[in-house]
């Protein structure tokens, strides 16, 4: 996985890239890893002309067996709010896996933002939490910004990424747009296959299904936003304390 140890599949990708004559930077882009990682891997295992995936994997496993076993580290201490960091990380991983349809790095960034108390993180903070390169963070944030799930803010020279209370409303709208795209695509097939043919009738039915689903999803999202806005704005009036005088 990006940010962790290279796998055998990663090494096969490197070997294939070298056979195709690709530059290290292009191979790194295919893997979603820094160019320096690819360069070190190739230099350590025979160079660009002698690199073989199976040999590199065997050498890595041999080096790992020679390393002394690490001393057991003490369990991480609870955070300032008394939460177990391991439990938090496990939940972030679960949330990442359940964010279907979202690219892997974007899902990891979104999970970090969603589980942070402030809902605001910088590139440096995300890099430290996810153990990946700033370029990988930028790629994930780019997708989230494009679909409206995060927004960017500038704090002096630092760029911060922000998630707010309406993120799921916007995520739901992304889903409705996807439904509408399905409806339009399927509807186009009716003319191609003929409206009176069995295939055309099937496509017309599917198009109607997606149109109705889109309308229902949009209405549900708007209902949530209005209800949530009313709940948030309904702040009870503060009761006067004994000794308080009349308002000026």
mmCIF file of C-alpha atoms in Angstrom:
data_model
loop_
_atom_site.group_PDB
_atom_site.id
_atom_site.type_symbol
_atom_site.label_atom_id
_atom_site.label_comp_id
_atom_site.label_asym_id
_atom_site.label_seq_id
_atom_site.Cartn_x
_atom_site.Cartn_y
_atom_site.Cartn_z
ATOM 1 C CA UNK A 1 0.000 0.000 0.000
ATOM 2 C CA UNK A 2 1.228 3.559 -0.564
ATOM 3 C CA UNK A 3 3.441 4.680 2.281
ATOM 4 C CA UNK A 4 4.254 1.072 3.417
ATOM 5 C CA UNK A 5 6.716 -1.567 2.247
ATOM 6 C CA UNK A 6 6.864 -2.471 -1.426
ATOM 7 C CA UNK A 7 4.965 -5.640 -2.261
ATOM 8 C CA UNK A 8 5.844 -8.271 -4.830
ATOM 9 C CA UNK A 9 3.209 -6.772 -7.150
ATOM 10 C CA UNK A 10 4.866 -3.358 -6.726
ATOM 11 C CA UNK A 11 8.205 -4.888 -7.713
ATOM 12 C CA UNK A 12 6.642 -6.532 -10.758
ATOM 13 C CA UNK A 13 5.303 -3.121 -11.779
ATOM 14 C CA UNK A 14 8.797 -1.650 -11.409
ATOM 15 C CA UNK A 15 10.304 -4.444 -13.507
ATOM 16 C CA UNK A 16 7.666 -4.004 -16.220
ATOM 17 C CA UNK A 17 8.253 -0.249 -16.247
ATOM 18 C CA UNK A 18 11.987 -0.739 -16.693
ATOM 19 C CA UNK A 19 11.389 -3.160 -19.577
ATOM 20 C CA UNK A 20 9.166 -0.542 -21.220
ATOM 21 C CA UNK A 21 11.914 2.064 -20.819
ATOM 22 C CA UNK A 22 9.869 4.274 -18.478
ATOM 23 C CA UNK A 23 11.511 6.943 -16.359
ATOM 24 C CA UNK A 24 11.651 6.434 -12.601
ATOM 25 C CA UNK A 25 9.147 9.274 -12.133
ATOM 26 C CA UNK A 26 6.584 7.569 -14.376
ATOM 27 C CA UNK A 27 7.018 4.236 -12.570
ATOM 28 C CA UNK A 28 6.580 6.063 -9.257
ATOM 29 C CA UNK A 29 3.343 7.643 -10.529
ATOM 30 C CA UNK A 30 2.002 4.209 -11.457
ATOM 31 C CA UNK A 31 2.704 3.008 -7.924
ATOM 32 C CA UNK A 32 1.536 6.193 -6.212
ATOM 33 C CA UNK A 33 4.885 6.473 -4.436
ATOM 34 C CA UNK A 34 7.770 8.967 -4.274
ATOM 35 C CA UNK A 35 10.372 8.754 -7.035
ATOM 36 C CA UNK A 36 13.076 8.357 -4.378
ATOM 37 C CA UNK A 37 11.471 5.090 -3.186
ATOM 38 C CA UNK A 38 11.602 3.646 -6.695
ATOM 39 C CA UNK A 39 15.171 4.864 -7.226
ATOM 40 C CA UNK A 40 16.413 3.265 -3.989
ATOM 41 C CA UNK A 41 14.627 0.002 -4.754
ATOM 42 C CA UNK A 42 16.225 -0.280 -8.203
ATOM 43 C CA UNK A 43 19.709 0.769 -7.042
ATOM 44 C CA UNK A 44 19.574 -1.741 -4.162
ATOM 45 C CA UNK A 45 18.572 -4.652 -6.406
ATOM 46 C CA UNK A 46 20.721 -4.746 -9.514
ATOM 47 C CA UNK A 47 20.211 -1.335 -11.117
ATOM 48 C CA UNK A 48 17.996 -0.497 -14.130
ATOM 49 C CA UNK A 49 19.475 -3.241 -16.315
ATOM 50 C CA UNK A 50 19.692 -5.998 -13.720
ATOM 51 C CA UNK A 51 16.542 -5.477 -11.697
ATOM 52 C CA UNK A 52 14.316 -8.572 -11.337
ATOM 53 C CA UNK A 53 11.157 -8.585 -9.254
ATOM 54 C CA UNK A 54 11.602 -12.100 -7.841
ATOM 55 C CA UNK A 55 15.228 -11.496 -6.881
ATOM 56 C CA UNK A 56 14.389 -8.153 -5.286
ATOM 57 C CA UNK A 57 11.607 -9.795 -3.258
ATOM 58 C CA UNK A 58 13.885 -12.593 -2.085
ATOM 59 C CA UNK A 59 16.626 -10.129 -1.121
ATOM 60 C CA UNK A 60 14.168 -8.038 0.861
ATOM 61 C CA UNK A 61 12.865 -11.087 2.734
ATOM 62 C CA UNK A 62 16.444 -12.194 3.468
ATOM 63 C CA UNK A 63 17.354 -8.754 4.853
ATOM 64 C CA UNK A 64 14.197 -8.761 6.982
ATOM 65 C CA UNK A 65 15.144 -12.128 8.534
ATOM 66 C CA UNK A 66 18.593 -10.787 9.445
ATOM 67 C CA UNK A 67 17.225 -7.758 11.301
ATOM 68 C CA UNK A 68 16.907 -8.176 15.073
ATOM 69 C CA UNK A 69 13.357 -8.314 16.336
ATOM 70 C CA UNK A 70 12.237 -4.896 17.556
ATOM 71 C CA UNK A 71 11.738 -4.427 21.259
ATOM 72 C CA UNK A 72 8.090 -4.431 22.202
ATOM 73 C CA UNK A 73 6.872 -0.861 22.471
ATOM 74 C CA UNK A 74 4.543 0.221 25.235
ATOM 75 C CA UNK A 75 0.895 0.620 24.269
ATOM 76 C CA UNK A 76 0.079 4.141 23.053
ATOM 77 C CA UNK A 77 -1.237 6.433 25.723
ATOM 78 C CA UNK A 78 -4.774 7.753 25.571
ATOM 79 C CA UNK A 79 -5.207 11.171 23.972
ATOM 80 C CA UNK A 80 -6.240 14.337 25.798
ATOM 81 C CA UNK A 81 -9.889 13.214 25.728
ATOM 82 C CA UNK A 82 -9.152 9.755 27.064
ATOM 83 C CA UNK A 83 -9.613 7.958 23.743
ATOM 84 C CA UNK A 84 -7.630 4.881 22.736
ATOM 85 C CA UNK A 85 -5.466 5.824 19.695
ATOM 86 C CA UNK A 86 -5.527 2.235 18.413
ATOM 87 C CA UNK A 87 -9.326 2.179 18.503
ATOM 88 C CA UNK A 88 -9.442 5.521 16.692
ATOM 89 C CA UNK A 89 -7.098 4.261 13.970
ATOM 90 C CA UNK A 90 -9.137 1.065 13.608
ATOM 91 C CA UNK A 91 -12.296 3.117 13.141
ATOM 92 C CA UNK A 92 -10.574 5.348 10.571
ATOM 93 C CA UNK A 93 -9.564 2.223 8.648
ATOM 94 C CA UNK A 94 -13.119 0.870 8.777
ATOM 95 C CA UNK A 95 -14.525 4.213 7.610
ATOM 96 C CA UNK A 96 -11.991 4.312 4.767
ATOM 97 C CA UNK A 97 -12.988 0.847 3.586
ATOM 98 C CA UNK A 98 -16.709 1.687 3.667
ATOM 99 C CA UNK A 99 -16.413 4.886 1.602
ATOM 100 C CA UNK A 100 -17.363 3.078 -1.584
ATOM 101 C CA UNK A 101 -16.752 4.863 -4.872
ATOM 102 C CA UNK A 102 -14.121 7.206 -3.397
ATOM 103 C CA UNK A 103 -10.473 6.721 -4.492
ATOM 104 C CA UNK A 104 -8.333 5.094 -1.801
ATOM 105 C CA UNK A 105 -6.175 8.108 -0.897
ATOM 106 C CA UNK A 106 -9.147 10.476 -0.961
ATOM 107 C CA UNK A 107 -11.031 8.115 1.361
ATOM 108 C CA UNK A 108 -8.103 8.051 3.819
ATOM 109 C CA UNK A 109 -7.901 11.854 3.865
ATOM 110 C CA UNK A 110 -11.665 12.155 4.317
ATOM 111 C CA UNK A 111 -11.628 9.665 7.206
ATOM 112 C CA UNK A 112 -8.863 11.638 8.951
ATOM 113 C CA UNK A 113 -10.729 14.915 8.573
ATOM 114 C CA UNK A 114 -14.016 13.391 9.673
ATOM 115 C CA UNK A 115 -12.534 11.908 12.862
ATOM 116 C CA UNK A 116 -10.541 15.012 13.840
ATOM 117 C CA UNK A 117 -12.181 17.196 16.480
ATOM 118 C CA UNK A 118 -11.478 20.403 14.595
ATOM 119 C CA UNK A 119 -12.373 19.098 11.134
ATOM 120 C CA UNK A 120 -9.313 21.018 9.905
ATOM 121 C CA UNK A 121 -5.909 19.552 8.988
ATOM 122 C CA UNK A 122 -2.853 20.786 7.093
ATOM 123 C CA UNK A 123 -0.763 18.854 4.579
ATOM 124 C CA UNK A 124 1.919 18.314 7.225
ATOM 125 C CA UNK A 125 -0.609 16.934 9.711
ATOM 126 C CA UNK A 126 -2.162 14.600 7.139
ATOM 127 C CA UNK A 127 1.283 13.442 6.014
ATOM 128 C CA UNK A 128 2.227 12.600 9.590
ATOM 129 C CA UNK A 129 -1.034 10.762 10.296
ATOM 130 C CA UNK A 130 -1.160 8.766 7.062
ATOM 131 C CA UNK A 131 2.616 8.235 6.571
ATOM 132 C CA UNK A 132 2.478 9.154 2.879
ATOM 133 C CA UNK A 133 4.072 11.856 0.744
ATOM 134 C CA UNK A 134 2.632 15.371 0.398
ATOM 135 C CA UNK A 135 2.062 14.588 -3.290
ATOM 136 C CA UNK A 136 -0.238 11.708 -2.335
ATOM 137 C CA UNK A 137 -2.144 13.986 0.052
ATOM 138 C CA UNK A 138 -2.500 16.588 -2.679
ATOM 139 C CA UNK A 139 -3.923 13.987 -5.050
ATOM 140 C CA UNK A 140 -6.494 12.836 -2.513
ATOM 141 C CA UNK A 141 -7.487 16.365 -1.554
ATOM 142 C CA UNK A 142 -7.776 17.310 -5.225
ATOM 143 C CA UNK A 143 -10.499 14.717 -5.726
ATOM 144 C CA UNK A 144 -12.356 15.712 -2.535
ATOM 145 C CA UNK A 145 -12.197 19.382 -3.485
ATOM 146 C CA UNK A 146 -13.456 18.629 -6.988
ATOM 147 C CA UNK A 147 -16.577 16.861 -5.702
ATOM 148 C CA UNK A 148 -17.155 19.435 -2.948
ATOM 149 C CA UNK A 149 -16.426 17.252 0.089
ATOM 150 C CA UNK A 150 -13.693 19.523 1.484
ATOM 151 C CA UNK A 151 -12.751 23.139 1.073
ATOM 152 C CA UNK A 152 -9.359 24.812 1.138
ATOM 153 C CA UNK A 153 -8.418 27.685 3.438
ATOM 154 C CA UNK A 154 -5.217 29.695 3.586
ATOM 155 C CA UNK A 155 -3.679 30.326 7.021
ATOM 156 C CA UNK A 156 -0.676 32.605 6.481
ATOM 157 C CA UNK A 157 1.526 30.409 4.256
ATOM 158 C CA UNK A 158 -0.163 27.121 5.115
ATOM 159 C CA UNK A 159 -3.069 25.623 3.259
ATOM 160 C CA UNK A 160 -5.631 23.915 5.436
ATOM 161 C CA UNK A 161 -8.328 21.461 4.417
ATOM 162 C CA UNK A 162 -11.695 21.772 6.096
ATOM 163 C CA UNK A 163 -14.674 19.458 6.480
ATOM 164 C CA UNK A 164 -17.917 20.916 7.841
ATOM 165 C CA UNK A 165 -21.301 19.719 9.096
ATOM 166 C CA UNK A 166 -22.821 19.606 5.599
ATOM 167 C CA UNK A 167 -20.235 17.246 4.117
ATOM 168 C CA UNK A 168 -22.650 14.311 3.946
ATOM 169 C CA UNK A 169 -25.260 16.513 2.301
ATOM 170 C CA UNK A 170 -22.764 17.323 -0.441
ATOM 171 C CA UNK A 171 -21.672 13.675 -0.614
ATOM 172 C CA UNK A 172 -25.302 12.686 -1.128
ATOM 173 C CA UNK A 173 -25.606 15.219 -3.946
ATOM 174 C CA UNK A 174 -22.568 13.626 -5.595
ATOM 175 C CA UNK A 175 -24.524 10.372 -5.518
ATOM 176 C CA UNK A 176 -27.591 12.006 -7.064
ATOM 177 C CA UNK A 177 -25.500 13.384 -9.905
ATOM 178 C CA UNK A 178 -24.203 9.869 -10.477
ATOM 179 C CA UNK A 179 -27.784 8.572 -10.657
ATOM 180 C CA UNK A 180 -28.684 11.257 -13.188
ATOM 181 C CA UNK A 181 -25.670 10.339 -15.316
ATOM 182 C CA UNK A 182 -26.831 6.718 -15.270
ATOM 183 C CA UNK A 183 -30.328 7.793 -16.320
ATOM 184 C CA UNK A 184 -29.019 9.879 -19.232
ATOM 185 C CA UNK A 185 -26.657 7.127 -20.370
ATOM 186 C CA UNK A 186 -29.312 4.423 -20.282
ATOM 187 C CA UNK A 187 -31.830 6.697 -22.005
ATOM 188 C CA UNK A 188 -29.392 7.213 -24.886
ATOM 189 C CA UNK A 189 -29.387 3.466 -25.458
ATOM 190 C CA UNK A 190 -33.146 3.438 -26.071
ATOM 191 C CA UNK A 191 -32.699 5.302 -29.356
ATOM 192 C CA UNK A 192 -29.804 3.073 -30.340
ATOM 193 C CA UNK A 193 -31.557 -0.232 -29.671
ATOM 194 C CA UNK A 194 -35.087 0.875 -30.562
ATOM 195 C CA UNK A 195 -37.867 1.878 -28.132
ATOM 196 C CA UNK A 196 -40.093 -1.086 -29.067
ATOM 197 C CA UNK A 197 -37.461 -3.808 -28.802
ATOM 198 C CA UNK A 198 -37.076 -5.890 -25.622
ATOM 199 C CA UNK A 199 -33.682 -4.298 -24.982
ATOM 200 C CA UNK A 200 -35.081 -0.806 -25.568
ATOM 201 C CA UNK A 201 -37.989 -1.391 -23.181
ATOM 202 C CA UNK A 202 -35.554 -2.698 -20.558
ATOM 203 C CA UNK A 203 -33.359 0.380 -20.906
ATOM 204 C CA UNK A 204 -36.322 2.751 -20.768
ATOM 205 C CA UNK A 205 -37.452 1.100 -17.525
ATOM 206 C CA UNK A 206 -33.950 1.388 -16.086
ATOM 207 C CA UNK A 207 -33.761 5.066 -17.083
ATOM 208 C CA UNK A 208 -37.046 5.785 -15.314
ATOM 209 C CA UNK A 209 -35.797 3.948 -12.221
ATOM 210 C CA UNK A 210 -32.648 6.087 -12.025
ATOM 211 C CA UNK A 211 -34.637 9.297 -12.592
ATOM 212 C CA UNK A 212 -36.998 8.486 -9.717
ATOM 213 C CA UNK A 213 -34.111 7.439 -7.490
ATOM 214 C CA UNK A 214 -32.295 10.685 -8.262
ATOM 215 C CA UNK A 215 -35.374 12.763 -7.383
ATOM 216 C CA UNK A 216 -35.897 10.891 -4.107
ATOM 217 C CA UNK A 217 -32.231 11.214 -3.117
ATOM 218 C CA UNK A 218 -32.175 14.944 -3.849
ATOM 219 C CA UNK A 219 -35.373 15.515 -1.854
ATOM 220 C CA UNK A 220 -34.033 13.504 1.102
ATOM 221 C CA UNK A 221 -30.767 15.463 1.105
ATOM 222 C CA UNK A 222 -32.554 18.821 1.044
ATOM 223 C CA UNK A 223 -34.894 17.691 3.841
ATOM 224 C CA UNK A 224 -31.880 16.769 5.964
ATOM 225 C CA UNK A 225 -30.158 20.098 5.337
ATOM 226 C CA UNK A 226 -33.233 22.135 6.267
ATOM 227 C CA UNK A 227 -33.930 20.037 9.365
ATOM 228 C CA UNK A 228 -30.320 20.154 10.488
ATOM 229 C CA UNK A 229 -30.197 23.923 9.928
ATOM 230 C CA UNK A 230 -33.316 24.405 12.059
ATOM 231 C CA UNK A 231 -31.914 22.233 14.854
ATOM 232 C CA UNK A 232 -28.625 24.099 14.805
ATOM 233 C CA UNK A 233 -30.273 27.521 14.867
ATOM 234 C CA UNK A 234 -32.758 26.651 17.622
ATOM 235 C CA UNK A 235 -30.556 27.771 20.506
ATOM 236 C CA UNK A 236 -32.617 28.084 23.713
ATOM 237 C CA UNK A 237 -32.716 31.492 25.308
ATOM 238 C CA UNK A 238 -30.454 31.798 28.328
ATOM 239 C CA UNK A 239 -32.390 31.966 31.593
ATOM 240 C CA UNK A 240 -31.655 35.053 33.714
ATOM 241 C CA UNK A 241 -29.561 34.335 36.767
ATOM 242 C CA UNK A 242 -30.496 35.646 40.217
ATOM 243 C CA UNK A 243 -29.279 39.178 40.584
ATOM 244 C CA UNK A 244 -29.319 39.949 36.889
ATOM 245 C CA UNK A 245 -30.994 43.240 36.157
ATOM 246 C CA UNK A 246 -33.403 43.910 33.298
ATOM 247 C CA UNK A 247 -31.864 44.089 29.855
ATOM 248 C CA UNK A 248 -30.605 47.543 28.915
#
